[in-house]
Short mmCIF file of C-alpha atoms and ligand atoms in Angstrom, two decimals:
data_model
loop_
_atom_site.label_atom_id
_atom_site.label_comp_id
_atom_site.label_asym_id
_atom_site.label_seq_id
_atom_site.Cartn_x
_atom_site.Cartn_y
_atom_site.Cartn_z
CA MET A 1 -128.56 231.79 -50.52
CA ASP A 2 -128.25 235.18 -52.73
CA GLU A 3 -131.02 237.56 -52.93
CA ARG A 4 -132.37 236.91 -56.19
CA THR A 5 -132.99 233.16 -54.87
CA THR A 6 -134.65 234.48 -51.47
CA ALA A 7 -137.06 236.26 -53.27
CA LEU A 8 -137.78 233.66 -55.74
CA VAL A 9 -138.52 230.89 -52.76
CA GLU A 10 -140.62 234.01 -51.45
CA THR A 11 -142.48 234.87 -54.23
CA LEU A 12 -143.00 230.52 -55.16
CA LEU A 13 -144.65 230.32 -51.44
CA GLN A 14 -147.14 233.01 -51.86
CA GLY A 15 -147.94 231.72 -55.26
CA ILE A 16 -148.78 227.77 -53.94
CA ARG A 17 -150.19 228.96 -50.64
CA SER A 18 -152.45 230.98 -52.71
CA GLY A 19 -153.30 228.21 -55.07
CA SER A 20 -151.66 229.76 -58.27
CA ARG A 21 -151.04 227.37 -60.52
CA ALA A 22 -148.56 229.03 -62.72
CA GLN A 23 -146.26 229.82 -59.50
CA MET A 24 -147.34 225.84 -58.57
CA ALA A 25 -145.96 224.83 -61.69
CA ARG A 26 -142.88 227.09 -61.50
CA ALA A 27 -141.92 225.51 -58.28
CA ILE A 28 -142.53 221.97 -59.46
CA THR A 29 -140.02 222.70 -62.54
CA LEU A 30 -137.51 224.20 -59.62
CA VAL A 31 -137.56 220.79 -57.92
CA GLU A 32 -137.21 218.86 -60.86
CA SER A 33 -134.09 221.35 -61.97
CA THR A 34 -130.47 219.26 -61.23
CA ALA A 35 -128.87 222.61 -61.54
CA PRO A 36 -127.06 223.38 -57.71
CA ARG A 37 -128.32 226.68 -57.53
CA HIS A 38 -131.58 225.61 -58.22
CA ARG A 39 -131.78 222.81 -55.92
CA GLU A 40 -130.16 225.07 -52.69
CA ALA A 41 -133.42 226.95 -53.35
CA ALA A 42 -135.59 223.78 -54.01
CA ARG A 43 -134.07 223.03 -50.77
CA GLU A 44 -135.08 226.12 -48.83
CA LEU A 45 -138.60 225.84 -50.61
CA LEU A 46 -139.03 222.63 -49.53
CA THR A 47 -138.02 223.46 -45.80
CA GLU A 48 -140.70 226.27 -45.70
CA LEU A 49 -143.44 224.52 -46.96
CA ALA A 50 -142.44 221.29 -44.04
CA THR A 51 -142.61 223.59 -41.48
CA ASN A 52 -145.84 225.41 -42.54
CA PRO A 53 -148.92 223.77 -40.29
CA ASN A 54 -150.87 223.72 -43.36
CA SER A 55 -148.54 222.43 -45.72
CA GLY A 56 -149.61 218.91 -45.19
CA VAL A 57 -146.14 217.36 -45.83
CA THR A 58 -144.37 215.70 -43.02
CA ASN A 59 -142.70 218.62 -40.29
CA PRO A 60 -139.05 217.31 -39.69
CA ASN A 61 -138.71 218.68 -36.41
CA SER A 62 -141.80 216.55 -35.02
CA GLY A 63 -142.11 213.81 -37.88
CA VAL A 64 -145.54 214.32 -37.80
CA THR A 65 -147.80 214.26 -40.83
CA ASN A 66 -150.29 216.75 -41.58
CA PRO A 67 -153.78 214.82 -41.13
CA ASN A 68 -154.85 217.13 -43.80
CA SER A 69 -152.29 216.02 -46.40
CA ALA A 70 -152.89 214.41 -49.75
CA ILE A 71 -153.97 210.69 -50.53
CA ARG A 72 -150.93 209.36 -52.12
CA VAL A 73 -151.87 206.47 -54.88
CA GLY A 74 -149.45 205.14 -57.77
CA ILE A 75 -151.23 203.95 -60.50
CA SER A 76 -149.32 201.29 -62.55
CA GLY A 77 -149.88 198.62 -65.67
CA VAL A 78 -148.17 198.31 -69.02
CA PRO A 79 -148.64 200.84 -71.86
CA GLY A 80 -151.88 200.34 -73.37
CA VAL A 81 -153.80 198.98 -70.11
CA GLY A 82 -155.63 202.01 -70.09
CA LYS A 83 -153.78 204.13 -67.03
CA SER A 84 -154.25 207.44 -68.72
CA THR A 85 -157.82 206.89 -69.61
CA PHE A 86 -158.46 205.23 -65.90
CA ILE A 87 -157.35 208.48 -64.63
CA GLU A 88 -159.14 210.86 -66.64
CA ALA A 89 -162.59 209.05 -65.52
CA LEU A 90 -161.07 208.77 -61.53
CA GLY A 91 -159.62 212.52 -61.76
CA SER A 92 -162.94 213.77 -62.80
CA GLN A 93 -164.89 211.54 -60.49
CA LEU A 94 -162.80 213.13 -58.16
CA THR A 95 -162.99 217.18 -58.89
CA ALA A 96 -166.68 216.69 -58.85
CA ALA A 97 -166.76 215.33 -55.49
CA GLY A 98 -165.07 218.28 -54.44
CA HIS A 99 -161.45 216.65 -54.38
CA LYS A 100 -158.06 218.79 -56.34
CA VAL A 101 -156.12 215.73 -57.95
CA GLY A 102 -152.69 216.13 -59.25
CA VAL A 103 -151.60 213.83 -61.46
CA LEU A 104 -147.67 213.09 -61.72
CA ALA A 105 -145.96 210.95 -63.76
CA VAL A 106 -142.71 208.57 -63.41
CA ASP A 107 -141.58 207.83 -66.63
CA PRO A 108 -138.56 204.98 -67.08
CA SER A 109 -138.48 205.76 -70.77
CA SER A 110 -138.43 209.87 -70.28
CA VAL A 111 -135.07 208.71 -68.20
CA ARG A 112 -133.57 206.54 -70.76
CA THR A 113 -134.59 208.64 -74.15
CA GLY A 114 -135.37 211.85 -73.24
CA GLY A 115 -139.29 211.24 -74.11
CA SER A 116 -142.23 210.99 -72.38
CA VAL A 117 -144.51 208.79 -72.67
CA LEU A 118 -146.39 209.27 -69.66
CA GLY A 119 -148.45 212.02 -68.35
CA ASP A 120 -148.52 213.59 -71.76
CA LYS A 121 -151.13 216.30 -71.58
CA THR A 122 -153.29 215.53 -74.98
CA ARG A 123 -153.93 211.91 -73.57
CA MET A 124 -155.95 213.26 -70.57
CA SER A 125 -158.04 216.28 -72.35
CA GLN A 126 -160.84 216.36 -69.84
CA LEU A 127 -159.12 216.25 -66.80
CA SER A 128 -156.09 218.58 -68.20
CA ALA A 129 -158.86 221.50 -68.77
CA ASP A 130 -160.33 220.99 -65.17
CA PRO A 131 -159.71 223.67 -62.90
CA ASN A 132 -159.17 221.26 -59.67
CA ALA A 133 -157.07 219.40 -61.71
CA PHE A 134 -153.10 219.76 -62.03
CA ILE A 135 -151.31 217.23 -64.58
CA ARG A 136 -147.54 217.22 -64.84
CA PRO A 137 -145.48 214.96 -66.80
CA SER A 138 -142.62 213.18 -65.94
CA PRO A 139 -139.27 214.76 -65.71
CA SER A 140 -137.62 214.07 -68.53
CA ALA A 141 -133.88 213.91 -67.31
CA GLY A 142 -131.33 212.44 -65.05
CA THR A 143 -131.59 209.19 -63.62
CA LEU A 144 -134.72 207.21 -61.75
CA GLY A 145 -133.51 208.62 -58.45
CA GLY A 146 -133.39 212.17 -59.90
CA VAL A 147 -137.01 211.80 -60.83
CA ALA A 148 -137.94 210.04 -58.05
CA ARG A 149 -136.48 212.73 -55.71
CA ALA A 150 -138.77 215.31 -58.63
CA THR A 151 -141.24 213.37 -58.29
CA THR A 152 -141.99 213.34 -54.70
CA GLN A 153 -140.98 217.26 -54.28
CA SER A 154 -143.54 218.00 -56.67
CA MET A 155 -146.13 216.15 -54.26
CA ALA A 156 -145.04 218.28 -51.70
CA VAL A 157 -145.52 221.32 -53.71
CA LEU A 158 -149.20 220.13 -54.93
CA GLU A 159 -150.22 219.23 -51.34
CA ALA A 160 -149.22 222.16 -49.78
CA ALA A 161 -150.80 223.78 -52.78
CA GLY A 162 -154.04 222.53 -51.04
CA TYR A 163 -154.15 219.26 -53.70
CA ASP A 164 -155.71 216.60 -51.29
CA VAL A 165 -155.67 213.17 -53.89
CA VAL A 166 -152.05 212.80 -55.81
CA LEU A 167 -152.44 210.05 -58.51
CA VAL A 168 -148.45 208.86 -59.33
CA GLU A 169 -148.43 206.72 -62.69
CA THR A 170 -145.60 204.94 -63.81
CA VAL A 171 -144.87 202.22 -66.70
CA GLY A 172 -145.21 198.73 -65.14
CA VAL A 173 -142.26 197.80 -65.90
CA GLY A 174 -138.83 196.88 -63.26
CA GLN A 175 -137.75 199.13 -60.89
CA SER A 176 -139.81 202.24 -62.04
CA GLU A 177 -142.88 200.51 -59.84
CA VAL A 178 -140.95 199.64 -57.01
CA THR A 179 -139.57 203.35 -56.99
CA VAL A 180 -143.42 204.47 -56.98
CA ALA A 181 -144.73 202.46 -54.59
CA GLY A 182 -142.05 203.77 -52.29
CA MET A 183 -143.63 207.09 -52.54
CA VAL A 184 -147.26 206.59 -52.10
CA ASP A 185 -149.68 205.38 -49.62
CA THR A 186 -151.54 202.76 -52.32
CA PHE A 187 -150.50 201.64 -54.84
CA LEU A 188 -152.85 200.37 -57.50
CA PHE A 189 -152.30 197.82 -60.22
CA LEU A 190 -154.24 197.99 -63.45
CA THR A 191 -154.58 194.43 -65.93
CA LEU A 192 -155.99 193.13 -68.70
CA ALA A 193 -158.00 189.95 -68.54
CA ARG A 194 -156.01 188.25 -71.41
CA THR A 195 -154.77 185.24 -70.55
CA GLY A 196 -151.28 184.58 -68.83
CA ASP A 197 -151.19 188.26 -68.03
CA GLN A 198 -152.37 188.09 -64.72
CA LEU A 199 -149.57 185.61 -63.59
CA GLN A 200 -147.14 187.20 -65.46
CA GLY A 201 -147.69 189.66 -63.32
CA ILE A 202 -147.47 187.60 -60.15
CA LYS A 203 -143.87 186.53 -61.50
CA LYS A 204 -142.68 189.42 -62.04
CA GLY A 205 -143.47 190.42 -58.03
CA ILE A 206 -145.44 193.27 -58.83
CA LEU A 207 -148.82 192.00 -57.39
CA GLU A 208 -146.57 191.77 -54.44
CA LEU A 209 -146.25 195.47 -54.58
CA ALA A 210 -150.27 195.83 -55.37
CA ASP A 211 -152.34 196.83 -52.48
CA VAL A 212 -155.51 197.12 -54.83
CA ILE A 213 -155.88 195.23 -58.20
CA ALA A 214 -158.33 195.59 -61.25
CA VAL A 215 -158.78 194.13 -64.42
CA ASN A 216 -159.63 197.09 -66.50
CA LYS A 217 -161.40 197.24 -69.74
CA ALA A 218 -164.43 195.09 -68.03
CA ASP A 219 -166.91 197.11 -71.04
CA GLY A 220 -168.77 195.31 -73.63
CA ASP A 221 -167.74 191.36 -74.52
CA ARG A 222 -164.59 191.51 -72.08
CA GLU A 223 -166.68 192.43 -69.09
CA MET A 224 -167.43 188.40 -68.53
CA GLU A 225 -163.84 187.71 -69.23
CA ALA A 226 -162.90 190.58 -66.87
CA ARG A 227 -164.80 189.09 -64.16
CA GLY A 228 -163.40 185.73 -64.64
CA ALA A 229 -159.50 187.12 -64.16
CA ALA A 230 -160.75 188.92 -61.28
CA ARG A 231 -161.48 185.69 -59.69
CA GLU A 232 -158.35 184.00 -61.04
CA LEU A 233 -156.17 186.58 -59.98
CA ALA A 234 -157.83 186.46 -56.50
CA GLY A 235 -157.08 182.94 -55.99
CA ALA A 236 -154.21 183.21 -57.22
CA LEU A 237 -152.84 186.07 -54.47
CA ARG A 238 -154.38 184.08 -51.51
CA LEU A 239 -151.45 182.10 -52.49
CA VAL A 240 -148.67 184.83 -52.62
CA ARG A 241 -149.90 186.59 -49.68
CA GLY A 242 -149.31 185.15 -45.51
CA HIS A 243 -152.18 185.25 -43.17
CA GLY A 244 -153.79 188.78 -41.61
CA GLU A 245 -151.92 190.40 -44.03
CA TRP A 246 -154.03 192.51 -46.39
CA ALA A 247 -155.15 190.64 -49.03
CA PRO A 248 -155.21 192.95 -52.34
CA PRO A 249 -158.59 193.24 -54.05
CA VAL A 250 -159.39 192.51 -57.12
CA VAL A 251 -162.21 194.22 -58.91
CA THR A 252 -162.84 195.19 -62.10
CA CYS A 253 -163.93 198.47 -64.03
CA SER A 254 -163.71 200.39 -67.60
CA GLY A 255 -161.74 203.75 -67.47
CA LEU A 256 -164.03 204.16 -70.85
CA THR A 257 -167.13 203.88 -69.68
CA GLY A 258 -166.25 205.13 -65.80
CA THR A 259 -168.43 202.18 -64.80
CA ARG A 260 -166.97 201.11 -61.22
CA VAL A 261 -164.04 203.27 -61.22
CA ASP A 262 -165.54 204.55 -58.17
CA GLU A 263 -165.40 201.24 -56.63
CA VAL A 264 -161.72 201.14 -56.88
CA TRP A 265 -161.45 204.21 -55.06
CA ASP A 266 -163.72 202.82 -52.61
CA GLN A 267 -160.80 200.11 -52.31
CA VAL A 268 -158.28 202.51 -52.42
CA GLN A 269 -160.25 204.06 -49.12
CA LEU A 270 -160.43 200.66 -47.62
CA HIS A 271 -156.71 200.25 -47.50
CA ARG A 272 -156.16 203.58 -46.04
CA GLU A 273 -158.55 202.63 -43.47
CA HIS A 274 -156.53 199.34 -42.65
CA LEU A 275 -152.87 200.89 -42.75
CA GLY A 276 -154.89 203.41 -39.71
CA VAL A 277 -153.75 206.65 -38.61
CA GLU A 278 -150.56 205.33 -37.06
CA GLY A 279 -149.50 202.39 -39.96
CA LEU A 280 -150.12 205.55 -42.45
CA ALA A 281 -147.36 207.91 -40.49
CA ARG A 282 -145.44 204.33 -40.02
CA LYS A 283 -145.08 203.77 -43.60
CA ARG A 284 -144.88 207.31 -44.63
CA ALA A 285 -141.97 207.98 -41.65
CA GLU A 286 -139.77 204.58 -43.57
CA GLN A 287 -140.50 206.03 -46.67
CA GLN A 288 -138.94 209.16 -45.91
CA LEU A 289 -135.99 207.05 -44.53
CA GLU A 290 -136.12 205.06 -47.39
CA PHE A 291 -135.94 208.29 -49.42
CA THR A 292 -132.97 210.05 -47.56
CA TRP A 293 -130.90 207.33 -48.57
CA ALA A 294 -132.13 207.60 -52.08
CA LEU A 295 -131.17 211.32 -52.08
CA VAL A 296 -127.58 210.46 -51.17
CA ARG A 297 -127.09 207.27 -53.11
CA ASP A 298 -128.40 210.16 -55.74
CA GLU A 299 -125.98 212.68 -54.88
CA LEU A 300 -123.02 210.42 -54.56
CA ALA A 301 -123.83 209.01 -58.29
CA GLN A 302 -123.75 212.80 -59.22
CA ARG A 303 -120.31 213.40 -57.52
CA LEU A 304 -119.06 210.74 -58.87
CA ARG A 305 -119.83 211.56 -62.97
CA HIS A 306 -118.80 215.22 -62.04
CA SER A 307 -115.75 214.26 -60.68
CA LYS A 308 -112.60 215.13 -62.69
CA ALA A 309 -110.14 213.06 -60.85
CA VAL A 310 -112.59 209.99 -61.91
CA ARG A 311 -112.92 211.34 -65.24
CA ALA A 312 -108.96 211.64 -65.54
CA VAL A 313 -108.38 207.86 -65.02
CA GLN A 314 -111.86 207.01 -66.81
CA ASP A 315 -110.86 206.48 -70.12
CA GLU A 316 -107.14 204.34 -68.93
CA VAL A 317 -109.32 202.48 -67.17
CA ARG A 318 -112.25 201.73 -69.53
CA THR A 319 -109.36 200.50 -72.34
CA ALA A 320 -107.52 198.55 -69.54
CA VAL A 321 -110.83 196.07 -69.06
CA LEU A 322 -112.15 196.46 -72.90
CA ALA A 323 -108.21 194.65 -73.54
CA GLY A 324 -108.62 192.30 -70.60
CA ASP A 325 -105.74 193.67 -68.64
CA LEU A 326 -107.66 194.59 -66.21
CA THR A 327 -110.52 192.28 -64.00
CA ALA A 328 -113.80 194.73 -62.78
CA PRO A 329 -112.52 194.59 -59.43
CA LEU A 330 -109.40 196.25 -59.70
CA ALA A 331 -110.84 198.51 -61.98
CA ALA A 332 -113.56 199.58 -59.66
CA ASP A 333 -110.92 200.18 -56.86
CA ARG A 334 -109.03 202.13 -59.16
CA LEU A 335 -112.03 204.61 -60.25
CA LEU A 336 -113.04 204.86 -55.95
CA ALA A 337 -109.40 205.31 -54.92
CA ALA A 338 -109.10 208.58 -58.03
CA TYR A 339 -112.44 209.63 -56.27
CA ASP A 340 -111.15 209.67 -53.14
CA THR A 341 -108.57 211.83 -53.41
CA GLU A 342 -110.88 214.47 -54.63
P1 GDP B 1 -152.02 203.65 -70.75
O1 GDP B 1 -150.83 203.26 -72.30
O2 GDP B 1 -152.16 202.81 -69.74
O3 GDP B 1 -152.11 205.25 -70.76
O4 GDP B 1 -153.73 203.65 -71.74
P2 GDP B 1 -154.87 204.51 -72.77
O5 GDP B 1 -155.82 204.85 -71.62
O6 GDP B 1 -154.01 205.36 -73.39
O7 GDP B 1 -155.52 203.49 -73.24
C1 GDP B 1 -155.42 202.66 -74.28
C2 GDP B 1 -156.29 202.13 -75.03
O8 GDP B 1 -156.96 201.31 -74.74
C3 GDP B 1 -156.85 202.94 -75.78
O9 GDP B 1 -157.08 203.25 -77.45
C4 GDP B 1 -158.19 203.50 -75.24
O10 GDP B 1 -158.98 203.90 -75.91
C5 GDP B 1 -158.25 202.06 -75.04
N1 GDP B 1 -158.81 202.15 -73.71
C6 GDP B 1 -158.50 202.55 -72.60
N2 GDP B 1 -159.33 202.29 -71.19
C7 GDP B 1 -160.34 200.98 -72.08
C8 GDP B 1 -161.71 200.93 -71.07
O11 GDP B 1 -161.94 200.63 -69.94
N3 GDP B 1 -161.84 200.11 -72.39
C9 GDP B 1 -161.79 199.91 -73.49
N4 GDP B 1 -162.86 199.09 -73.89
N5 GDP B 1 -161.05 200.71 -73.61
C10 GDP B 1 -159.99 201.37 -73.03
#
């Protein structure tokens, strides 16, 4: 590491530990970066944070997670279900109760298009003006694996800066939810009382990831409907889950009015209690192992993309496959053989 990098890491460490928002934002930008020089600095920064007993992150040497580490909660649901409104209400209630709340986002649309629909500051105006909250939009580049890496590491930065609750928001589509479920303690699924919506959720397997379910927008005329949907969902879930397992509670709330948002939080706490100290430590350890392999896959994908030897043959392979002259398995062998020569 050169002197400039060492100095940068030192500045960021001091800033993070003293709670400087500007340095924390800089550190998060650093861990989101895919530039090799930044990645080296990020690794150094995260190692330093992890070995600091007050950092709250898992110590790689002892495997012990500091009990002061943040409560990590994933929040998911289809666009329009009311995630940002809910997070605004929950986040504000939590900061009012003395917590420091970080909000991160994993947005699969940003992966594809470079645009972001989540974590948009303008959607959480109250919370983004709150000195005890820190909202970070989804990193807008790279693969889902890359975004997950950035988010996990941003979480470590927030925890080191004393944030004791981290909410990770994601859109209710596909792989991003599995990814987020793999980095949080409790996965909260927001849904609506619309007919058929809840059963669709079960089909997609999302409800199997959920630890707590909230039927949102239970206000005004929709309240009764929401309660009915919650009952129906709770019944359906009993069929999905086995005996003795945590049965995800289904509650109703309104992010807009803030009604029963505290009850949703109570359920999150109950889920943590159900896990217990050991269960939580085990869950996090397993997540670390899974994350390790995700990092390896991400790095390999990166190397594959940048491989000169692969580039040298890929046009030829592409042409041959499109013309039907080369089968996919043989084409894959050719590309891998080229990669292996590097
Ligand atoms: P997101 O896409 O899941 O983040 O959803 P938003 O929080 O942006 O909300 C989508 C729309 O639903 C907005 O027009 C909100 O005002 C509205 N909305 C959000 N939460 C509630 C709620 O609890 N009750 C009602 N009635 N409307 C809500």
